[in-house]
XYZ file of C-alpha atoms in Angstrom:
231
model
C 58.636 97.326 219.274
C 62.034 96.489 220.742
C 62.005 96.411 224.599
C 65.527 96.423 226.009
C 66.221 95.617 229.676
C 69.636 96.079 231.265
C 69.802 93.897 234.319
C 72.630 94.975 236.623
C 73.612 94.447 240.201
C 74.397 97.928 241.410
C 73.847 101.634 240.694
C 76.462 102.770 238.085
C 76.780 99.286 236.460
C 74.456 100.046 233.602
C 76.261 103.272 232.926
C 79.609 101.492 232.896
C 78.465 98.596 230.701
C 76.054 100.022 228.282
C 75.154 103.754 228.648
C 75.819 104.682 225.061
C 74.185 101.455 223.771
C 71.019 102.125 225.745
C 70.841 105.573 224.375
C 71.295 104.231 220.836
C 68.405 101.860 221.412
C 66.303 104.797 222.548
C 67.310 106.668 219.473
C 66.036 103.682 217.418
C 62.659 103.919 219.185
C 63.113 101.088 221.680
C 61.609 101.045 225.142
C 64.538 100.795 227.567
C 64.568 99.887 231.230
C 67.426 99.573 233.662
C 66.725 96.966 236.290
C 68.989 97.091 239.330
C 69.108 94.134 241.741
C 70.334 96.189 244.728
C 70.542 99.785 245.785
C 74.304 99.581 246.281
C 74.202 100.410 249.946
C 77.679 98.753 250.344
C 79.335 101.095 248.015
C 80.993 104.272 249.372
C 83.963 106.347 248.191
C 87.390 105.135 249.158
C 87.949 108.204 251.262
C 84.679 107.893 253.034
C 85.258 104.120 253.715
C 88.539 104.942 255.345
C 86.760 107.276 257.719
C 83.965 104.877 258.422
C 81.304 107.029 256.833
C 78.110 105.252 255.641
C 75.835 106.149 252.785
C 72.432 107.868 253.206
C 69.758 105.316 252.375
C 68.725 107.053 249.214
C 72.038 108.469 248.106
C 72.751 106.042 245.261
C 69.137 106.051 244.152
C 69.376 109.798 243.534
C 72.617 109.387 241.641
C 71.045 106.864 239.318
C 68.057 109.105 238.700
C 70.385 111.954 237.877
C 72.409 109.777 235.527
C 69.419 108.788 233.497
C 67.424 112.017 233.751
C 66.079 113.175 230.395
C 67.043 110.037 228.502
C 63.602 108.409 228.360
C 65.176 105.296 230.077
C 63.075 103.915 232.898
C 64.720 102.721 236.110
C 63.399 99.795 238.263
C 64.741 97.983 241.337
C 64.543 94.466 242.789
C 65.522 95.814 246.245
C 67.860 92.819 247.127
C 70.797 92.987 249.561
C 74.092 94.354 248.191
C 76.856 91.876 248.281
C 74.608 88.839 248.867
C 73.256 87.908 245.467
C 73.122 84.154 244.681
C 72.133 82.536 241.370
C 69.378 80.582 243.104
C 65.772 80.027 242.292
C 64.622 83.162 244.066
C 66.868 85.497 242.085
C 66.126 83.747 238.846
C 62.371 84.010 239.467
C 62.647 87.637 240.480
C 64.470 88.484 237.217
C 62.227 86.316 235.064
C 59.162 88.008 236.426
C 60.490 91.487 235.532
C 61.594 90.343 232.045
C 58.084 88.961 231.460
C 56.383 92.109 232.875
C 58.490 94.346 230.637
C 58.072 92.217 227.518
C 61.837 92.191 227.043
C 63.180 91.472 223.530
C 66.838 92.073 224.349
C 68.584 91.676 227.656
C 71.909 93.243 228.585
C 73.643 92.008 231.782
C 77.107 91.318 233.210
C 79.334 88.644 231.758
C 79.214 85.318 233.573
C 82.616 84.463 232.232
C 84.675 87.272 233.748
C 87.497 86.445 235.995
C 88.004 88.526 239.136
C 84.593 90.192 238.762
C 82.361 91.176 241.703
C 80.464 88.289 243.044
C 77.212 90.045 242.685
C 77.885 90.584 238.943
C 78.648 86.966 238.337
C 75.598 85.767 240.294
C 73.256 88.113 238.547
C 74.743 87.268 235.142
C 74.169 83.570 235.705
C 70.600 84.087 236.975
C 69.688 86.499 234.192
C 70.957 84.144 231.490
C 68.841 81.385 232.939
C 65.741 83.617 233.320
C 66.070 85.083 229.783
C 66.211 81.590 228.224
C 62.626 80.992 229.549
C 61.133 84.374 228.415
C 59.584 83.746 224.945
C 59.770 87.413 223.893
C 63.597 87.563 224.518
C 65.561 87.070 221.339
C 68.994 88.520 222.214
C 71.246 88.480 225.278
C 74.308 90.669 225.420
C 76.998 90.389 228.142
C 78.709 93.713 228.798
C 82.469 94.211 229.281
C 83.488 93.829 232.850
C 84.973 96.862 234.691
C 88.173 94.966 235.539
C 90.580 94.979 232.626
C 92.030 91.574 233.437
C 89.332 88.981 232.460
C 88.744 86.426 229.818
C 86.029 88.583 228.175
C 86.002 88.000 224.422
C 83.770 90.506 222.617
C 81.789 89.561 219.615
C 79.550 92.648 219.206
C 80.510 96.322 219.193
C 78.097 99.155 219.357
C 79.342 102.592 218.099
C 78.767 105.116 220.955
C 80.875 107.933 219.486
C 77.848 110.309 219.623
C 77.131 109.389 223.212
C 80.579 109.159 224.899
C 80.452 112.651 226.371
C 77.028 111.839 227.830
C 78.406 108.571 229.299
C 81.223 110.563 231.038
C 78.693 113.018 232.483
C 76.386 110.202 233.698
C 79.262 108.446 235.512
C 80.231 111.698 237.105
C 76.804 111.719 238.845
C 78.025 108.845 241.067
C 79.708 111.143 243.538
C 79.481 108.658 246.425
C 81.866 106.429 244.506
C 84.648 109.026 244.279
C 88.154 107.571 244.017
C 87.160 104.463 241.991
C 89.456 104.356 238.929
C 86.885 102.673 236.654
C 84.566 105.677 236.938
C 87.230 108.169 235.861
C 86.809 110.017 232.626
C 90.205 108.972 231.261
C 89.562 105.266 231.829
C 86.056 105.590 230.214
C 87.482 107.180 227.141
C 90.362 104.899 226.876
C 88.179 101.816 227.221
C 85.703 102.930 224.561
C 88.692 103.621 222.199
C 90.345 100.258 222.951
C 87.193 98.228 222.202
C 87.362 99.154 218.518
C 90.871 98.043 218.006
C 89.943 94.485 218.732
C 87.281 94.067 215.983
C 87.055 97.244 214.039
C 90.652 98.678 213.759
C 89.825 100.860 210.701
C 87.000 102.641 212.516
C 89.098 102.884 215.650
C 91.865 104.490 213.785
C 89.296 107.050 212.483
C 88.359 107.919 216.065
C 85.200 105.942 216.515
C 84.546 104.547 219.944
C 82.472 101.588 221.181
C 80.937 99.501 223.893
C 81.745 95.852 223.661
C 79.569 92.755 224.292
C 79.612 89.048 224.138
C 76.503 87.188 223.089
C 75.468 83.584 223.551
C 73.226 84.000 220.492
C 74.283 84.382 216.859
C 71.478 86.713 215.837
C 71.528 90.386 216.478
C 68.591 92.844 216.602
C 66.869 93.406 213.343
C 66.965 97.147 214.259
C 70.684 97.110 214.885
C 72.473 98.908 212.040
C 74.437 96.764 209.667
C 77.682 98.497 210.432
C 77.376 97.401 213.991
C 78.012 93.770 213.086
C 81.558 92.719 213.867
């Protein structure tokens, strides 16, 4: 059985990077877990930040639970400090331990190559790639497209999420504490999903198909991944 683990820094990161992809894996019968390094305590809406309002301790936890409710995707936490991740031995060991515990065959995480990305994303991506290389069960690593549009991200894999795009929009809307952040807006989510196809699958993009994009350091894809998903 495929066991997919999305290793992300903050609440909402998995939804942004791979919500449709993770639902597709579930549809194919895979076990799927979202592993969050932090509870995202440093993230507040732009309006609340301007007024000095702080988050309730469990606010973002509840938003994540609502975003994944009913999907069959499990959610787990490392409980580390938001904004302070470092790709050191401690973080690598923590991630590796979870990947071993979960028997991961595929790991999805942030891209370690993205310019101007959040420091937590880059640190966790580096640590996760290091950890995954030592987990014998792990055959595939996928780096998700960064939230910021200006990066040197170069996708090699597309996953068709046309059937799940509306669900992704609804999941992102659960993150109400993050109000005002442009990358959570429905218009941007739909535009980015459409734009991904034009890079590698223009015929499908022209037909209205939408995608999530990934880089991979490995040349092999999942045996369960549909042939049409290969770029």
